């Protein structure tokens, strides 16, 4: 199940609620207590991934690959070249 979130606060709230009794996974994926997998996606992410600036899109994707719960601020910094993933 993929959920497009309106911002970090909504993403954080859903992450906490869905994660009760569940298990965190990579790249914004979380499994709930019933075994259903969810990916919580901030609405900014698809635009970053489809940007004309392919290098910026790749930086954002690399940053996302290092995350469990997605951090929108870190994605934006990576996209803008301000903070590169290791």
GROMACS .gro file of N, CA and C in nm:
model
  258
    1UNK      N    1   0.087  -0.116   0.000
    1UNK     CA    2   0.000   0.000   0.000
    1UNK      C    3   0.091   0.122   0.000
    2UNK      N    4   0.066   0.216  -0.087
    2UNK     CA    5   0.144   0.339  -0.093
    2UNK      C    6   0.055   0.456  -0.053
    3UNK      N    7   0.107   0.540   0.036
    3UNK     CA    8   0.032   0.655   0.084
    3UNK      C    9   0.113   0.781   0.057
    4UNK      N   10   0.055   0.874  -0.015
    4UNK     CA   11   0.117   1.003  -0.042
    4UNK      C   12   0.083   1.096   0.074
    5UNK      N   13   0.185   1.144   0.144
    5UNK     CA   14   0.162   1.227   0.262
    5UNK      C   15   0.180   1.374   0.230
    6UNK      N   16   0.112   1.459   0.309
    6UNK     CA   17   0.112   1.603   0.285
    6UNK      C   18   0.234   1.673   0.342
    7UNK      N   19   0.312   1.608   0.421
    7UNK     CA   20   0.430   1.671   0.478
    7UNK      C   21   0.492   1.583   0.585
    8UNK      N   22   0.598   1.633   0.648
    8UNK     CA   23   0.670   1.554   0.747
    8UNK      C   24   0.583   1.520   0.868
    9UNK      N   25   0.500   1.614   0.913
    9UNK     CA   26   0.417   1.587   1.030
    9UNK      C   27   0.319   1.472   1.004
   10UNK      N   28   0.255   1.473   0.887
   10UNK     CA   29   0.163   1.365   0.854
   10UNK      C   30   0.238   1.233   0.838
   11UNK      N   31   0.352   1.237   0.771
   11UNK     CA   32   0.432   1.118   0.752
   11UNK      C   33   0.473   1.060   0.888
   12UNK      N   34   0.521   1.145   0.979
   12UNK     CA   35   0.563   1.100   1.112
   12UNK      C   36   0.448   1.038   1.189
   13UNK      N   37   0.330   1.101   1.184
   13UNK     CA   38   0.213   1.051   1.257
   13UNK      C   39   0.169   0.914   1.203
   14UNK      N   40   0.163   0.901   1.072
   14UNK     CA   41   0.124   0.774   1.012
   14UNK      C   42   0.228   0.666   1.040
   15UNK      N   43   0.355   0.703   1.034
   15UNK     CA   44   0.464   0.609   1.060
   15UNK      C   45   0.450   0.552   1.202
   16UNK      N   46   0.424   0.640   1.297
   16UNK     CA   47   0.410   0.597   1.437
   16UNK      C   48   0.289   0.506   1.453
   17UNK      N   49   0.177   0.543   1.392
   17UNK     CA   50   0.054   0.465   1.409
   17UNK      C   51   0.063   0.330   1.338
   18UNK      N   52   0.107   0.330   1.214
   18UNK     CA   53   0.117   0.204   1.139
   18UNK      C   54   0.223   0.114   1.201
   19UNK      N   55   0.328   0.174   1.252
   19UNK     CA   56   0.438   0.097   1.308
   19UNK      C   57   0.412   0.032   1.442
   20UNK      N   58   0.302   0.067   1.507
   20UNK     CA   59   0.270   0.006   1.636
   20UNK      C   60   0.253  -0.144   1.617
   21UNK      N   61   0.346  -0.220   1.672
   21UNK     CA   62   0.341  -0.365   1.658
   21UNK      C   63   0.392  -0.415   1.525
   22UNK      N   64   0.446  -0.325   1.443
   22UNK     CA   65   0.496  -0.363   1.311
   22UNK      C   66   0.647  -0.358   1.304
   23UNK      N   67   0.697  -0.344   1.184
   23UNK     CA   68   0.842  -0.346   1.161
   23UNK      C   69   0.879  -0.245   1.054
   24UNK      N   70   0.980  -0.164   1.085
   24UNK     CA   71   1.031  -0.066   0.989
   24UNK      C   72   1.114  -0.134   0.882
   25UNK      N   73   1.108  -0.079   0.762
   25UNK     CA   74   1.188  -0.129   0.652
   25UNK      C   75   1.258  -0.014   0.583
   26UNK      N   76   1.330  -0.042   0.476
   26UNK     CA   77   1.404   0.061   0.404
   26UNK      C   78   1.315   0.147   0.314
   27UNK      N   79   1.363   0.265   0.282
   27UNK     CA   80   1.303   0.352   0.180
   27UNK      C   81   1.158   0.389   0.205
   28UNK      N   82   1.124   0.412   0.332
   28UNK     CA   83   0.988   0.453   0.363
   28UNK      C   84   0.888   0.340   0.376
   29UNK      N   85   0.934   0.215   0.373
   29UNK     CA   86   0.845   0.101   0.388
   29UNK      C   87   0.832   0.064   0.534
   30UNK      N   88   0.711   0.024   0.572
   30UNK     CA   89   0.683  -0.021   0.708
   30UNK      C   90   0.576  -0.129   0.700
   31UNK      N   91   0.591  -0.231   0.782
   31UNK     CA   92   0.492  -0.339   0.787
   31UNK      C   93   0.411  -0.322   0.914
   32UNK      N   94   0.279  -0.324   0.901
   32UNK     CA   95   0.193  -0.307   1.018
   32UNK      C   96   0.181  -0.438   1.096
   33UNK      N   97   0.112  -0.435   1.206
   33UNK     CA   98   0.101  -0.552   1.293
   33UNK      C   99   0.026  -0.668   1.229
   34UNK      N  100  -0.043  -0.643   1.119
   34UNK     CA  101  -0.116  -0.748   1.049
   34UNK      C  102  -0.036  -0.807   0.934
   35UNK      N  103   0.083  -0.751   0.910
   35UNK     CA  104   0.169  -0.800   0.803
   35UNK      C  105   0.154  -0.729   0.670
   36UNK      N  106   0.072  -0.623   0.666
   36UNK     CA  107   0.059  -0.545   0.542
   36UNK      C  108   0.175  -0.447   0.531
   37UNK      N  109   0.229  -0.434   0.412
   37UNK     CA  110   0.340  -0.340   0.387
   37UNK      C  111   0.286  -0.210   0.331
   38UNK      N  112   0.338  -0.102   0.386
   38UNK     CA  113   0.299   0.033   0.347
   38UNK      C  114   0.425   0.109   0.309
   39UNK      N  115   0.415   0.195   0.208
   39UNK     CA  116   0.522   0.290   0.181
   39UNK      C  117   0.463   0.428   0.197
   40UNK      N  118   0.521   0.504   0.289
   40UNK     CA  119   0.476   0.641   0.313
   40UNK      C  120   0.565   0.734   0.234
   41UNK      N  121   0.504   0.802   0.138
   41UNK     CA  122   0.577   0.883   0.040
   41UNK      C  123   0.537   1.029   0.055
   42UNK      N  124   0.633   1.117   0.086
   42UNK     CA  125   0.599   1.259   0.091
   42UNK      C  126   0.567   1.309  -0.050
   43UNK      N  127   0.470   1.401  -0.060
   43UNK     CA  128   0.428   1.446  -0.193
   43UNK      C  129   0.541   1.512  -0.271
   44UNK      N  130   0.645   1.554  -0.203
   44UNK     CA  131   0.760   1.616  -0.272
   44UNK      C  132   0.844   1.514  -0.350
   45UNK      N  133   0.844   1.391  -0.305
   45UNK     CA  134   0.934   1.290  -0.362
   45UNK      C  135   0.910   1.262  -0.511
   46UNK      N  136   0.786   1.238  -0.556
   46UNK     CA  137   0.769   1.211  -0.700
   46UNK      C  138   0.819   1.325  -0.789
   47UNK      N  139   0.798   1.449  -0.747
   47UNK     CA  140   0.847   1.562  -0.827
   47UNK      C  141   0.999   1.562  -0.834
   48UNK      N  142   1.063   1.529  -0.723
   48UNK     CA  143   1.210   1.521  -0.723
   48UNK      C  144   1.258   1.411  -0.817
   49UNK      N  145   1.191   1.296  -0.812
   49UNK     CA  146   1.233   1.182  -0.894
   49UNK      C  147   1.213   1.207  -1.043
   50UNK      N  148   1.116   1.292  -1.079
   50UNK     CA  149   1.087   1.320  -1.220
   50UNK      C  150   1.145   1.453  -1.266
   51UNK      N  151   1.231   1.513  -1.186
   51UNK     CA  152   1.288   1.644  -1.221
   51UNK      C  153   1.371   1.636  -1.348
   52UNK      N  154   1.374   1.746  -1.421
   52UNK     CA  155   1.457   1.754  -1.540
   52UNK      C  156   1.605   1.744  -1.505
   53UNK      N  157   1.641   1.789  -1.386
   53UNK     CA  158   1.780   1.781  -1.339
   53UNK      C  159   1.803   1.638  -1.289
   54UNK      N  160   1.855   1.554  -1.377
   54UNK     CA  161   1.871   1.411  -1.346
   54UNK      C  162   1.972   1.389  -1.234
   55UNK      N  163   2.075   1.472  -1.225
   55UNK     CA  164   2.173   1.458  -1.117
   55UNK      C  165   2.107   1.485  -0.983
   56UNK      N  166   2.021   1.586  -0.976
   56UNK     CA  167   1.949   1.617  -0.853
   56UNK      C  168   1.855   1.503  -0.816
   57UNK      N  169   1.786   1.448  -0.915
   57UNK     CA  170   1.696   1.335  -0.891
   57UNK      C  171   1.773   1.215  -0.837
   58UNK      N  172   1.889   1.190  -0.893
   58UNK     CA  173   1.972   1.079  -0.847
   58UNK      C  174   2.021   1.101  -0.704
   59UNK      N  175   2.057   1.225  -0.671
   59UNK     CA  176   2.099   1.255  -0.533
   59UNK      C  177   1.986   1.228  -0.435
   60UNK      N  178   1.865   1.271  -0.471
   60UNK     CA  179   1.750   1.248  -0.383
   60UNK      C  180   1.722   1.098  -0.370
   61UNK      N  181   1.732   1.025  -0.479
   61UNK     CA  182   1.709   0.881  -0.473
   61UNK      C  183   1.814   0.813  -0.387
   62UNK      N  184   1.941   0.851  -0.402
   62UNK     CA  185   2.046   0.792  -0.318
   62UNK      C  186   2.021   0.821  -0.172
   63UNK      N  187   1.976   0.943  -0.141
   63UNK     CA  188   1.946   0.979  -0.002
   63UNK      C  189   1.832   0.892   0.050
   64UNK      N  190   1.727   0.876  -0.029
   64UNK     CA  191   1.613   0.795   0.013
   64UNK      C  192   1.656   0.652   0.042
   65UNK      N  193   1.747   0.600  -0.035
   65UNK     CA  194   1.792   0.461  -0.019
   65UNK      C  195   1.863   0.439   0.114
   66UNK      N  196   1.908   0.545   0.179
   66UNK     CA  197   1.977   0.531   0.308
   66UNK      C  198   1.880   0.543   0.425
   67UNK      N  199   1.754   0.572   0.399
   67UNK     CA  200   1.657   0.601   0.504
   67UNK      C  201   1.565   0.483   0.533
   68UNK      N  202   1.513   0.481   0.655
   68UNK     CA  203   1.397   0.397   0.685
   68UNK      C  204   1.278   0.491   0.667
   69UNK      N  205   1.240   0.565   0.772
   69UNK     CA  206   1.135   0.667   0.757
   69UNK      C  207   1.195   0.782   0.677
   70UNK      N  208   1.123   0.830   0.579
   70UNK     CA  209   1.174   0.935   0.492
   70UNK      C  210   1.177   1.070   0.564
   71UNK      N  211   1.289   1.137   0.550
   71UNK     CA  212   1.311   1.270   0.607
   71UNK      C  213   1.308   1.369   0.490
   72UNK      N  214   1.200   1.445   0.481
   72UNK     CA  215   1.181   1.536   0.368
   72UNK      C  216   1.292   1.641   0.362
   73UNK      N  217   1.330   1.695   0.476
   73UNK     CA  218   1.437   1.796   0.478
   73UNK      C  219   1.567   1.741   0.422
   74UNK      N  220   1.604   1.619   0.460
   74UNK     CA  221   1.727   1.557   0.409
   74UNK      C  222   1.715   1.530   0.259
   75UNK      N  223   1.595   1.490   0.213
   75UNK     CA  224   1.575   1.470   0.068
   75UNK      C  225   1.597   1.600  -0.008
   76UNK      N  226   1.539   1.708   0.044
   76UNK     CA  227   1.554   1.838  -0.023
   76UNK      C  228   1.700   1.882  -0.025
   77UNK      N  229   1.770   1.862   0.087
   77UNK     CA  230   1.912   1.901   0.091
   77UNK      C  231   1.993   1.819  -0.010
   78UNK      N  232   1.966   1.689  -0.018
   78UNK     CA  233   2.035   1.605  -0.116
   78UNK      C  234   2.001   1.648  -0.258
   79UNK      N  235   1.873   1.672  -0.284
   79UNK     CA  236   1.829   1.716  -0.416
   79UNK      C  237   1.901   1.844  -0.458
   80UNK      N  238   1.916   1.937  -0.363
   80UNK     CA  239   1.983   2.064  -0.391
   80UNK      C  240   2.135   2.058  -0.385
   81UNK      N  241   2.189   1.939  -0.357
   81UNK     CA  242   2.333   1.922  -0.353
   81UNK      C  243   2.398   1.973  -0.226
   82UNK      N  244   2.317   1.999  -0.124
   82UNK     CA  245   2.368   2.055   0.002
   82UNK      C  246   2.417   1.945   0.096
   83UNK      N  247   2.363   1.827   0.084
   83UNK     CA  248   2.397   1.717   0.173
   83UNK      C  249   2.393   1.590   0.092
   84UNK      N  250   2.508   1.530   0.069
   84UNK     CA  251   2.512   1.411  -0.014
   84UNK      C  252   2.519   1.287   0.072
   85UNK      N  253   2.446   1.182   0.035
   85UNK     CA  254   2.451   1.057   0.110
   85UNK      C  255   2.590   0.994   0.099
   86UNK      N  256   2.628   0.924   0.203
   86UNK     CA  257   2.761   0.860   0.205
   86UNK      C  258   2.766   0.743   0.111
   0.00000   0.00000   0.00000
